Amino acid sequence: MSNLEGYWKANTSLIRNLLIVWALVSYVFGILLVEPLNGIRLGGLPLGFWFAQQGSIYVFVILIFYYAWKMDQLDRHYGVHE
Amino acid sequence: MSVEAWTYLLVGITFALYIYIGYASRVRETAGFYVAGRGVPAIANGAATAADWMSAASFISMAGLISFMGYDGAVYLMGWTGGYVLLALLLAPYLRKYGKYTVPDFIGDRYYSHTARAVAAIATIFISLTYVAGQMRGVGIVFSRFLQVDIATGVIIGVAVVAFFAVLGGMKGITWTQVAQYSVLIIAYLIPAIAIANVLTGNPVPQLAFTFSDLVSRLNQIQVDLGFTEYTKPFQGKPMIDILAITLALMVGTAGLPHVIIRFYTVPDVRSARYSAGWALLFIALLYTTAPAVAAFARYNLISTLHGKTLEEVRQIDWVAKWEKTKLLAFVDKDGDGKVTVAPGRAFALKGGRPDFNTPDEKSRNEVHIDNDIIVLSTPEVAKLAPWVIALVAAGGLAAALSTAAGLLLAMSSAISHDIYYRIFRPNATEAQRLLAGRIVILLAVVLAGYFGVNPPGFVAQVVAFAFGLAAASLFPAILLGIFDKRMNREGAIAGILVGLIFTAVMIGMMRAPQIFGAPAPVIPNLFGISAEGVGVIGMILNFVVAYLVSRATPPPPEHIQHLVEEIRIPKGAGQAAEH
């Protein structure tokens, strides 16, 4: 049972960390800090605008695949995979 | 060959394909009907989810909306994609492990209550019905615009096609049709986008052209010269608090949409559920990162094509003349100089929420009315592409509308035939009876959707916000707490759902009183700056707080429910459940 508790704990802390990144790129970079970040340019776009309309979406895709890949490792480590 | 001939040809071929796939994947048992036998590979499920979820609005209207909103359009881009992160990390793997057929199934079993099951089923039906009416309307509009048949005929053709593959093949038919529809819609979206990126910047990849050319800087400059604010300047149309609230409401709402969630029941195991969420978002991101590029390109192109030219000059442009006929593009020479002026404000005064083409709006110098919907639909013509590309866009718009409609119809049908008829009223129904019930309900739902498509209830556009708010304020917290809070009980969940639901409904009702009840003015315009589109977030927070407090004041859930929660947290055993 402690084995499963360890698995669940590892899972929830992974989720927490990824959700911090999720909130950072969208709510913080894309909305709350958009004006100061717009002072920086990425190519032809202001950086805050880029996060709001492009960058956060790229990060979201990476987050999900990273989660799936990391969970594969956790599943095997705790022996709960199919 | 003319545009019209190409359109008939391409729409005909794609429809024949959908019907063939529906016939080839006809099913004989309920697992096939509701969850496609749980045999869908992760990538295919990702493509099906993307088509299921990207509606006529995503395909036709979104880039246009962003084009007019500038930065503020980010609420749709981040809101509708960010929800997939919540779905992938917080819901999909556990719901797959639990492994029944529907969302109300999970809520009813987890909270050991038919009341909770019924509330979840009713929420599912309401959300899906709101949405599906809009989809069928989209089908009708695409038909009437591209094939010159009237809207009713277009809707009936669409209804017949959906009915065929959904009734016969259930989820299995819908899944493989959606995979085909995704391919059609993404090709149709990307070809014109690539062409226009290439024409304007010399870089054919829209995302790169958007970021690494000076086009957006030039657009900013033009906007400022004409008296607009910069395209990239934030918070022009909405305050920051509302942008935050709407983005969160759309994210959480997306994660709670029943027709999206049930797609994750169709994969073979928990691992595939995780990956298919990633594939779904990747496929969606292909369109969603192209849309803001198309939005900016189209805005730049429209302003620079129209502003300062004489009316005769612009009317000689083929696509201008064509769209002017549909009244989606209209001119008025307010200052009598014979030239077109693009400026902030409206070209025409509004009457009942629509522009009144007989009354120029004298408060502004703007002389051009441009409807949101022409942005995507006109890009192929603006970029001077071949007729077959224009026809392809029509086929793509139809694919987007039909695939979403089919997913919604199945979600509705399973809520009624599985959750209400079988689980609540007729637990002794045989496999054959349940399958028949599913087919009858889906047929009735298709007819109802068709009726709404022909006779659109005026409230559709107004209540789409409601569907998301409702999903955010009712279903999402109940599912999330059911997985992550072992101590959450029936009393807490039901109290939370009711409070979230009633609060959100009352708030939207008050804020949208003119559109929904025909009142002269909203009862309250907003709540601390949060509009009707974002207010579901407050409903969601109330749901969480009430659910927590009530659950702690009442007895813990029974032993077997706590075991159920432990069980869904580990992936092992999901495949076996699939063979039952």
Short mmCIF file of C-alpha atoms in Angstrom, two decimals, chain B residues 89-518:
data_model
loop_
_atom_site.label_atom_id
_atom_site.label_comp_id
_atom_site.label_asym_id
_atom_site.label_seq_id
_atom_site.Cartn_x
_atom_site.Cartn_y
_atom_site.Cartn_z
CA LEU B 89 -3.21 15.82 -16.28
CA LEU B 90 -6.30 15.88 -14.10
CA LEU B 91 -9.14 13.95 -15.74
CA ALA B 92 -8.53 11.80 -18.82
CA PRO B 93 -6.30 9.00 -17.41
CA TYR B 94 -8.53 8.42 -14.37
CA LEU B 95 -11.78 8.49 -16.28
CA ARG B 96 -10.32 5.96 -18.71
CA LYS B 97 -9.31 3.71 -15.84
CA TYR B 98 -12.78 3.96 -14.33
CA GLY B 99 -13.89 2.88 -17.76
CA LYS B 100 -17.67 3.01 -18.13
CA TYR B 101 -19.44 4.87 -20.92
CA THR B 102 -20.23 8.46 -19.95
CA VAL B 103 -19.53 11.38 -17.62
CA PRO B 104 -22.79 10.97 -15.64
CA ASP B 105 -21.77 7.30 -15.22
CA PHE B 106 -18.70 8.36 -13.29
CA ILE B 107 -20.46 11.06 -11.28
CA GLY B 108 -23.41 8.77 -10.45
CA ASP B 109 -21.19 5.87 -9.31
CA ARG B 110 -18.57 7.94 -7.53
CA TYR B 111 -21.21 9.82 -5.55
CA TYR B 112 -23.45 6.73 -5.14
CA SER B 113 -26.48 8.79 -6.08
CA HIS B 114 -29.08 8.79 -8.84
CA THR B 115 -29.68 12.48 -8.11
CA ALA B 116 -26.06 13.27 -8.97
CA ARG B 117 -26.31 11.04 -12.06
CA ALA B 118 -29.48 12.79 -13.24
CA VAL B 119 -28.04 16.28 -12.64
CA ALA B 120 -24.91 15.36 -14.60
CA ALA B 121 -27.02 13.87 -17.42
CA ILE B 122 -29.20 16.98 -17.64
CA ALA B 123 -26.12 19.23 -17.66
CA THR B 124 -24.68 17.07 -20.47
CA ILE B 125 -27.87 17.34 -22.53
CA PHE B 126 -28.11 21.08 -22.03
CA ILE B 127 -24.46 21.75 -22.93
CA SER B 128 -24.63 19.54 -26.01
CA LEU B 129 -27.95 20.90 -27.24
CA THR B 130 -26.76 24.50 -27.02
CA TYR B 131 -23.76 23.64 -29.06
CA VAL B 132 -25.34 21.43 -31.66
CA ALA B 133 -27.88 24.07 -32.69
CA GLY B 134 -24.98 26.34 -33.62
CA GLN B 135 -23.26 23.57 -35.60
CA MET B 136 -26.26 22.79 -37.76
CA ARG B 137 -26.67 26.48 -38.44
CA GLY B 138 -23.03 26.51 -39.55
CA VAL B 139 -23.75 23.65 -41.96
CA GLY B 140 -26.70 25.59 -43.38
CA ILE B 141 -24.66 28.75 -43.84
CA VAL B 142 -21.77 27.02 -45.61
CA PHE B 143 -24.22 25.33 -47.96
CA SER B 144 -26.15 28.46 -48.74
CA ARG B 145 -23.01 30.54 -49.32
CA PHE B 146 -21.10 28.10 -51.48
CA LEU B 147 -23.77 26.07 -53.22
CA GLN B 148 -26.59 28.59 -53.53
CA VAL B 149 -29.15 26.27 -52.01
CA ASP B 150 -31.32 27.66 -49.23
CA ILE B 151 -30.26 27.15 -45.61
CA ALA B 152 -33.04 24.63 -44.86
CA THR B 153 -31.99 22.33 -47.71
CA GLY B 154 -28.37 22.56 -46.56
CA VAL B 155 -29.32 21.63 -43.01
CA ILE B 156 -31.40 18.67 -44.20
CA ILE B 157 -28.51 17.31 -46.28
CA GLY B 158 -26.20 17.71 -43.27
CA VAL B 159 -28.70 16.01 -40.95
CA ALA B 160 -29.09 13.06 -43.31
CA VAL B 161 -25.32 12.51 -43.53
CA VAL B 162 -24.77 12.75 -39.76
CA ALA B 163 -27.76 10.50 -39.06
CA PHE B 164 -26.36 7.85 -41.34
CA PHE B 165 -22.95 7.45 -39.77
CA ALA B 166 -23.98 8.18 -36.17
CA VAL B 167 -27.05 5.91 -35.98
CA LEU B 168 -25.38 3.03 -37.76
CA GLY B 169 -21.89 3.19 -36.33
CA GLY B 170 -22.39 4.95 -32.99
CA MET B 171 -19.11 6.01 -31.45
CA LYS B 172 -17.16 3.68 -33.71
CA GLY B 173 -18.60 5.20 -36.87
CA ILE B 174 -18.21 8.71 -35.48
CA THR B 175 -14.59 8.14 -34.46
CA TRP B 176 -13.33 7.02 -37.85
CA THR B 177 -15.42 9.60 -39.66
CA GLN B 178 -13.92 12.26 -37.43
CA VAL B 179 -10.42 11.11 -38.27
CA ALA B 180 -11.27 11.67 -41.96
CA GLN B 181 -12.95 14.97 -41.15
CA TYR B 182 -9.89 16.18 -39.26
CA SER B 183 -7.74 15.53 -42.30
CA VAL B 184 -10.14 17.45 -44.54
CA LEU B 185 -10.50 20.42 -42.24
CA ILE B 186 -6.81 20.88 -41.46
CA ILE B 187 -5.77 20.66 -45.12
CA ALA B 188 -8.53 23.12 -46.00
CA TYR B 189 -7.32 25.51 -43.31
CA LEU B 190 -3.60 25.29 -43.98
CA ILE B 191 -3.47 25.61 -47.78
CA PRO B 192 -4.91 29.15 -47.94
CA ALA B 193 -2.98 30.16 -44.80
CA ILE B 194 0.31 29.00 -46.32
CA ALA B 195 -0.47 30.78 -49.56
CA ILE B 196 -1.32 34.09 -47.92
CA ALA B 197 1.76 33.90 -45.65
CA ASN B 198 3.87 33.34 -48.72
CA VAL B 199 2.27 36.20 -50.66
CA LEU B 200 2.66 38.72 -47.84
CA THR B 201 6.00 37.77 -46.29
CA GLY B 202 7.73 35.30 -48.60
CA ASN B 203 7.74 32.72 -45.78
CA PRO B 204 5.27 29.87 -46.37
CA VAL B 205 5.02 28.71 -42.73
CA PRO B 206 2.28 30.90 -41.21
CA GLN B 207 3.56 30.55 -37.63
CA LEU B 208 7.09 31.57 -38.60
CA ALA B 209 5.92 34.30 -40.96
CA PHE B 210 3.81 35.70 -38.11
CA THR B 211 6.69 35.74 -35.62
CA PHE B 212 9.75 36.46 -37.72
CA SER B 213 8.57 38.92 -40.40
CA ASP B 214 7.98 42.64 -39.88
CA LEU B 215 4.34 42.29 -40.94
CA VAL B 216 2.86 42.73 -37.48
CA SER B 217 5.04 45.81 -36.87
CA ARG B 218 3.77 47.25 -40.14
CA LEU B 219 0.20 46.41 -39.12
CA ASN B 220 0.74 48.19 -35.78
CA GLN B 221 1.99 51.26 -37.64
CA ILE B 222 -0.94 51.30 -40.10
CA GLN B 223 -3.43 50.92 -37.27
CA VAL B 224 -1.91 53.84 -35.37
CA ASP B 225 -1.87 55.99 -38.54
CA LEU B 226 -5.59 55.34 -39.06
CA GLY B 227 -6.46 56.18 -35.45
CA PHE B 228 -6.75 52.64 -34.05
CA THR B 229 -4.58 51.43 -31.18
CA GLU B 230 -1.71 49.06 -31.98
CA TYR B 231 -2.85 45.57 -32.96
CA THR B 232 -0.64 44.00 -30.28
CA LYS B 233 -1.65 46.37 -27.46
CA PRO B 234 -3.35 44.46 -24.63
CA PHE B 235 -6.67 45.13 -22.86
CA GLN B 236 -8.27 47.35 -25.51
CA GLY B 237 -11.66 45.68 -25.49
CA LYS B 238 -11.69 44.03 -22.07
CA PRO B 239 -10.08 44.79 -18.69
CA MET B 240 -7.32 42.48 -17.42
CA ILE B 241 -9.56 40.85 -14.81
CA ASP B 242 -12.04 39.85 -17.51
CA ILE B 243 -9.29 38.46 -19.75
CA LEU B 244 -8.09 36.35 -16.81
CA ALA B 245 -11.60 35.15 -15.98
CA ILE B 246 -12.61 34.31 -19.56
CA THR B 247 -9.36 32.45 -20.24
CA LEU B 248 -9.81 30.35 -17.10
CA ALA B 249 -13.52 29.75 -17.78
CA LEU B 250 -12.76 28.54 -21.30
CA MET B 251 -9.92 26.30 -20.08
CA VAL B 252 -11.93 24.69 -17.31
CA GLY B 253 -15.04 24.59 -19.48
CA THR B 254 -13.16 22.77 -22.24
CA ALA B 255 -11.87 20.23 -19.74
CA GLY B 256 -15.45 19.65 -18.53
CA LEU B 257 -17.15 19.30 -21.93
CA PRO B 258 -18.88 15.91 -21.95
CA HIS B 259 -18.45 15.22 -25.67
CA VAL B 260 -14.70 15.75 -25.35
CA ILE B 261 -14.36 13.68 -22.15
CA ILE B 262 -16.15 10.65 -23.61
CA ARG B 263 -13.54 10.49 -26.38
CA PHE B 264 -11.04 9.36 -23.74
CA TYR B 265 -13.15 6.30 -22.94
CA THR B 266 -12.51 4.93 -26.44
CA VAL B 267 -8.77 4.18 -26.12
CA PRO B 268 -7.45 0.78 -24.99
CA ASP B 269 -5.65 1.81 -21.79
CA VAL B 270 -4.62 4.62 -19.43
CA ARG B 271 -1.33 5.16 -21.20
CA SER B 272 -3.12 5.76 -24.52
CA ALA B 273 -5.49 8.19 -22.79
CA ARG B 274 -2.50 10.32 -21.72
CA TYR B 275 -0.86 10.27 -25.13
CA SER B 276 -4.07 10.82 -27.04
CA ALA B 277 -4.64 14.06 -25.11
CA GLY B 278 -1.21 15.16 -26.33
CA TRP B 279 -2.01 14.20 -29.92
CA ALA B 280 -5.37 15.94 -29.69
CA LEU B 281 -3.75 19.19 -28.59
CA LEU B 282 -0.99 18.90 -31.18
CA PHE B 283 -3.59 18.50 -33.94
CA ILE B 284 -5.63 21.37 -32.52
CA ALA B 285 -2.52 23.53 -32.15
CA LEU B 286 -1.86 23.17 -35.88
CA LEU B 287 -5.03 25.17 -36.48
CA TYR B 288 -4.87 27.31 -33.34
CA THR B 289 -1.35 28.63 -34.00
CA THR B 290 -2.26 29.28 -37.64
CA ALA B 291 -5.41 31.25 -36.75
CA PRO B 292 -3.67 34.27 -35.13
CA ALA B 293 -1.33 34.46 -38.11
CA VAL B 294 -4.26 34.39 -40.56
CA ALA B 295 -5.99 37.00 -38.38
CA ALA B 296 -3.10 39.46 -38.57
CA PHE B 297 -2.39 38.80 -42.27
CA ALA B 298 -6.04 39.25 -43.18
CA ARG B 299 -6.34 42.47 -41.23
CA TYR B 300 -3.22 43.89 -42.82
CA ASN B 301 -4.37 42.83 -46.25
CA LEU B 302 -7.92 44.14 -45.89
CA ILE B 303 -6.85 47.54 -44.61
CA SER B 304 -4.14 48.00 -47.20
CA THR B 305 -6.36 46.78 -50.05
CA LEU B 306 -9.32 48.99 -49.14
CA HIS B 307 -8.13 52.15 -47.40
CA GLY B 308 -7.72 55.24 -49.57
CA LYS B 309 -8.81 53.54 -52.79
CA THR B 310 -11.77 54.82 -54.72
CA LEU B 311 -15.03 52.93 -54.48
CA GLU B 312 -14.91 52.04 -58.19
CA GLU B 313 -11.40 50.69 -57.78
CA VAL B 314 -12.24 48.36 -54.89
CA ARG B 315 -15.48 47.19 -56.49
CA GLN B 316 -13.49 45.93 -59.44
CA ILE B 317 -11.72 43.45 -57.18
CA ASP B 318 -13.55 40.19 -57.72
CA TRP B 319 -13.81 39.04 -54.09
CA VAL B 320 -14.89 42.50 -52.91
CA ALA B 321 -17.77 42.52 -55.37
CA LYS B 322 -18.77 38.99 -54.36
CA TRP B 323 -18.77 39.60 -50.63
CA GLU B 324 -20.52 42.93 -50.99
CA LYS B 325 -23.46 41.03 -52.47
CA THR B 326 -23.77 38.92 -49.31
CA LYS B 327 -23.74 42.09 -47.13
CA LEU B 328 -20.89 40.62 -45.12
CA LEU B 329 -18.78 43.39 -46.62
CA ALA B 330 -20.43 46.78 -47.10
CA PHE B 331 -19.34 50.33 -47.90
CA VAL B 332 -20.83 53.74 -47.26
CA ASP B 333 -19.26 56.97 -48.52
CA LYS B 334 -19.88 59.19 -45.52
CA ASP B 335 -17.68 62.14 -46.50
CA GLY B 336 -18.66 61.99 -50.17
CA ASP B 337 -15.07 61.94 -51.45
CA GLY B 338 -15.59 58.75 -53.43
CA LYS B 339 -12.78 57.04 -51.51
CA VAL B 340 -12.87 54.34 -48.88
CA THR B 341 -11.85 55.35 -45.35
CA VAL B 342 -11.00 52.69 -42.76
CA ALA B 343 -11.23 54.11 -39.23
CA PRO B 344 -12.24 53.01 -35.74
CA GLY B 345 -15.94 52.66 -34.97
CA ARG B 346 -18.89 51.36 -36.93
CA ALA B 347 -19.73 52.05 -40.53
CA PHE B 348 -23.45 51.54 -39.92
CA ALA B 349 -25.68 52.07 -36.90
CA LEU B 350 -26.87 48.95 -35.12
CA LYS B 351 -30.49 47.87 -35.14
CA GLY B 352 -31.34 44.88 -32.92
CA GLY B 353 -27.64 43.96 -32.71
CA ARG B 354 -27.18 43.87 -36.51
CA PRO B 355 -25.89 46.62 -38.77
CA ASP B 356 -28.65 48.62 -40.41
CA PHE B 357 -27.37 49.20 -43.92
CA ASN B 358 -29.69 52.17 -44.47
CA THR B 359 -28.33 54.17 -41.55
CA PRO B 360 -24.66 55.19 -41.59
CA ASP B 361 -23.20 55.64 -38.10
CA GLU B 362 -22.32 59.36 -38.06
CA LYS B 363 -20.25 59.06 -34.88
CA SER B 364 -17.37 57.50 -36.78
CA ARG B 365 -15.47 58.14 -40.01
CA ASN B 366 -15.26 54.42 -40.77
CA GLU B 367 -16.80 53.58 -44.14
CA VAL B 368 -16.34 49.79 -44.28
CA HIS B 369 -18.37 47.08 -42.57
CA ILE B 370 -16.55 43.72 -42.45
CA ASP B 371 -18.21 40.65 -40.94
CA ASN B 372 -15.94 38.40 -38.81
CA ASP B 373 -16.85 35.35 -40.84
CA ILE B 374 -15.36 36.52 -44.12
CA ILE B 375 -11.79 36.54 -42.82
CA VAL B 376 -11.19 32.80 -43.22
CA LEU B 377 -13.65 32.26 -46.04
CA SER B 378 -12.13 35.00 -48.17
CA THR B 379 -8.41 34.23 -47.69
CA PRO B 380 -8.22 31.87 -50.69
CA GLU B 381 -9.78 34.47 -52.97
CA VAL B 382 -7.72 37.31 -51.54
CA ALA B 383 -4.58 35.25 -52.12
CA LYS B 384 -5.85 34.53 -55.66
CA LEU B 385 -5.85 30.77 -55.23
CA ALA B 386 -7.35 28.27 -57.67
CA PRO B 387 -11.11 27.56 -57.54
CA TRP B 388 -10.54 24.09 -56.07
CA VAL B 389 -8.95 25.63 -52.94
CA ILE B 390 -12.02 27.77 -52.38
CA ALA B 391 -14.14 24.64 -52.74
CA LEU B 392 -11.85 22.86 -50.28
CA VAL B 393 -12.48 25.55 -47.68
CA ALA B 394 -16.22 24.91 -48.02
CA ALA B 395 -15.62 21.17 -47.53
CA GLY B 396 -13.41 21.96 -44.52
CA GLY B 397 -16.05 24.14 -42.89
CA LEU B 398 -18.60 21.36 -43.37
CA ALA B 399 -16.20 18.78 -41.93
CA ALA B 400 -15.66 20.96 -38.85
CA ALA B 401 -19.38 21.45 -38.30
CA LEU B 402 -20.46 17.85 -39.00
CA SER B 403 -17.76 16.22 -36.86
CA THR B 404 -18.62 18.38 -33.86
CA ALA B 405 -22.34 17.84 -34.38
CA ALA B 406 -21.84 14.06 -34.45
CA GLY B 407 -19.82 14.06 -31.21
CA LEU B 408 -22.40 16.20 -29.47
CA LEU B 409 -25.26 14.01 -30.67
CA LEU B 410 -23.57 10.93 -29.28
CA ALA B 411 -22.92 12.65 -25.92
CA MET B 412 -26.58 13.61 -25.75
CA SER B 413 -27.81 10.23 -26.87
CA SER B 414 -25.72 8.35 -24.33
CA ALA B 415 -26.81 10.69 -21.50
CA ILE B 416 -30.44 9.88 -22.30
CA SER B 417 -30.33 6.24 -23.41
CA HIS B 418 -27.53 5.01 -21.14
CA ASP B 419 -27.62 7.19 -18.01
CA ILE B 420 -31.29 8.01 -17.71
CA TYR B 421 -33.10 5.12 -19.47
CA TYR B 422 -30.79 2.23 -18.58
CA ARG B 423 -29.00 3.21 -15.36
CA ILE B 424 -31.93 4.95 -13.65
CA PHE B 425 -35.20 3.57 -15.07
CA ARG B 426 -34.59 0.23 -16.78
CA PRO B 427 -31.58 -1.50 -15.20
CA ASN B 428 -32.88 -4.84 -16.56
CA ALA B 429 -32.83 -3.75 -20.20
CA THR B 430 -31.11 -6.23 -22.51
CA GLU B 431 -28.14 -5.40 -24.69
CA ALA B 432 -30.38 -5.26 -27.77
CA GLN B 433 -32.91 -2.96 -26.08
CA ARG B 434 -30.17 -0.60 -24.92
CA LEU B 435 -28.65 -0.45 -28.37
CA LEU B 436 -32.04 0.23 -29.91
CA ALA B 437 -32.70 2.98 -27.33
CA GLY B 438 -29.34 4.55 -28.19
CA ARG B 439 -30.17 4.55 -31.90
CA ILE B 440 -33.68 5.92 -31.44
CA VAL B 441 -32.43 8.75 -29.21
CA ILE B 442 -29.63 9.69 -31.57
CA LEU B 443 -32.11 9.80 -34.45
CA LEU B 444 -34.46 12.03 -32.45
CA ALA B 445 -31.53 14.24 -31.44
CA VAL B 446 -30.45 14.62 -35.08
CA VAL B 447 -33.96 15.68 -36.07
CA LEU B 448 -34.09 18.16 -33.18
CA ALA B 449 -30.69 19.55 -34.13
CA GLY B 450 -31.89 19.92 -37.72
CA TYR B 451 -34.98 21.76 -36.54
CA PHE B 452 -32.81 24.20 -34.58
CA GLY B 453 -30.57 24.62 -37.59
CA VAL B 454 -33.51 25.65 -39.79
CA ASN B 455 -35.27 27.69 -37.09
CA PRO B 456 -32.34 28.99 -35.06
CA PRO B 457 -33.33 30.02 -31.56
CA GLY B 458 -32.07 33.59 -31.18
CA PHE B 459 -30.27 32.69 -28.00
CA VAL B 460 -27.64 30.39 -29.53
CA ALA B 461 -24.74 32.83 -29.74
CA GLN B 462 -25.62 34.20 -26.33
CA VAL B 463 -25.71 30.88 -24.54
CA VAL B 464 -22.51 29.32 -25.87
CA ALA B 465 -20.78 31.19 -23.03
CA PHE B 466 -23.36 29.54 -20.83
CA ALA B 467 -22.40 26.04 -22.02
CA PHE B 468 -18.77 26.63 -21.08
CA GLY B 469 -19.68 28.35 -17.80
CA LEU B 470 -21.96 25.47 -16.96
CA ALA B 471 -19.33 22.84 -17.69
CA ALA B 472 -16.82 24.83 -15.63
CA ALA B 473 -19.14 25.43 -12.69
CA SER B 474 -20.81 22.02 -12.48
CA LEU B 475 -19.12 19.01 -14.09
CA PHE B 476 -15.41 19.89 -13.78
CA PRO B 477 -15.25 20.36 -9.96
CA ALA B 478 -17.37 17.24 -9.36
CA ILE B 479 -15.11 15.05 -11.51
CA LEU B 480 -11.88 16.57 -10.17
CA LEU B 481 -12.87 16.20 -6.51
CA GLY B 482 -14.10 12.69 -7.20
CA ILE B 483 -10.58 11.71 -8.25
CA PHE B 484 -8.32 13.79 -6.03
CA ASP B 485 -10.32 14.08 -2.80
CA LYS B 486 -11.08 10.67 -1.34
CA ARG B 487 -13.12 12.25 1.44
CA MET B 488 -15.50 13.99 -0.99
CA ASN B 489 -19.01 12.59 -0.50
CA ARG B 490 -22.43 12.66 -2.10
CA GLU B 491 -23.73 15.57 -0.01
CA GLY B 492 -20.74 17.77 -0.81
CA ALA B 493 -20.74 17.07 -4.52
CA ILE B 494 -24.46 17.63 -5.03
CA ALA B 495 -24.45 20.83 -2.95
CA GLY B 496 -21.42 22.10 -4.92
CA ILE B 497 -22.94 21.33 -8.31
CA LEU B 498 -26.24 23.00 -7.43
CA VAL B 499 -24.62 26.15 -6.05
CA GLY B 500 -22.21 26.47 -9.00
CA LEU B 501 -24.98 25.85 -11.51
CA ILE B 502 -27.59 28.15 -10.02
CA PHE B 503 -25.11 30.96 -9.40
CA THR B 504 -23.77 30.81 -12.96
CA ALA B 505 -27.24 30.56 -14.51
CA VAL B 506 -28.56 33.52 -12.52
CA MET B 507 -25.49 35.66 -13.26
CA ILE B 508 -25.57 34.98 -17.01
CA GLY B 509 -29.32 35.51 -17.02
CA MET B 510 -28.88 38.94 -15.40
CA MET B 511 -25.93 39.99 -17.56
CA ARG B 512 -27.53 38.82 -20.80
CA ALA B 513 -31.10 39.84 -19.90
CA PRO B 514 -31.60 41.82 -23.14
CA GLN B 515 -30.61 38.90 -25.40
CA ILE B 516 -32.25 36.10 -23.39
CA PHE B 517 -35.40 37.74 -22.00
CA GLY B 518 -35.67 40.79 -24.23
#
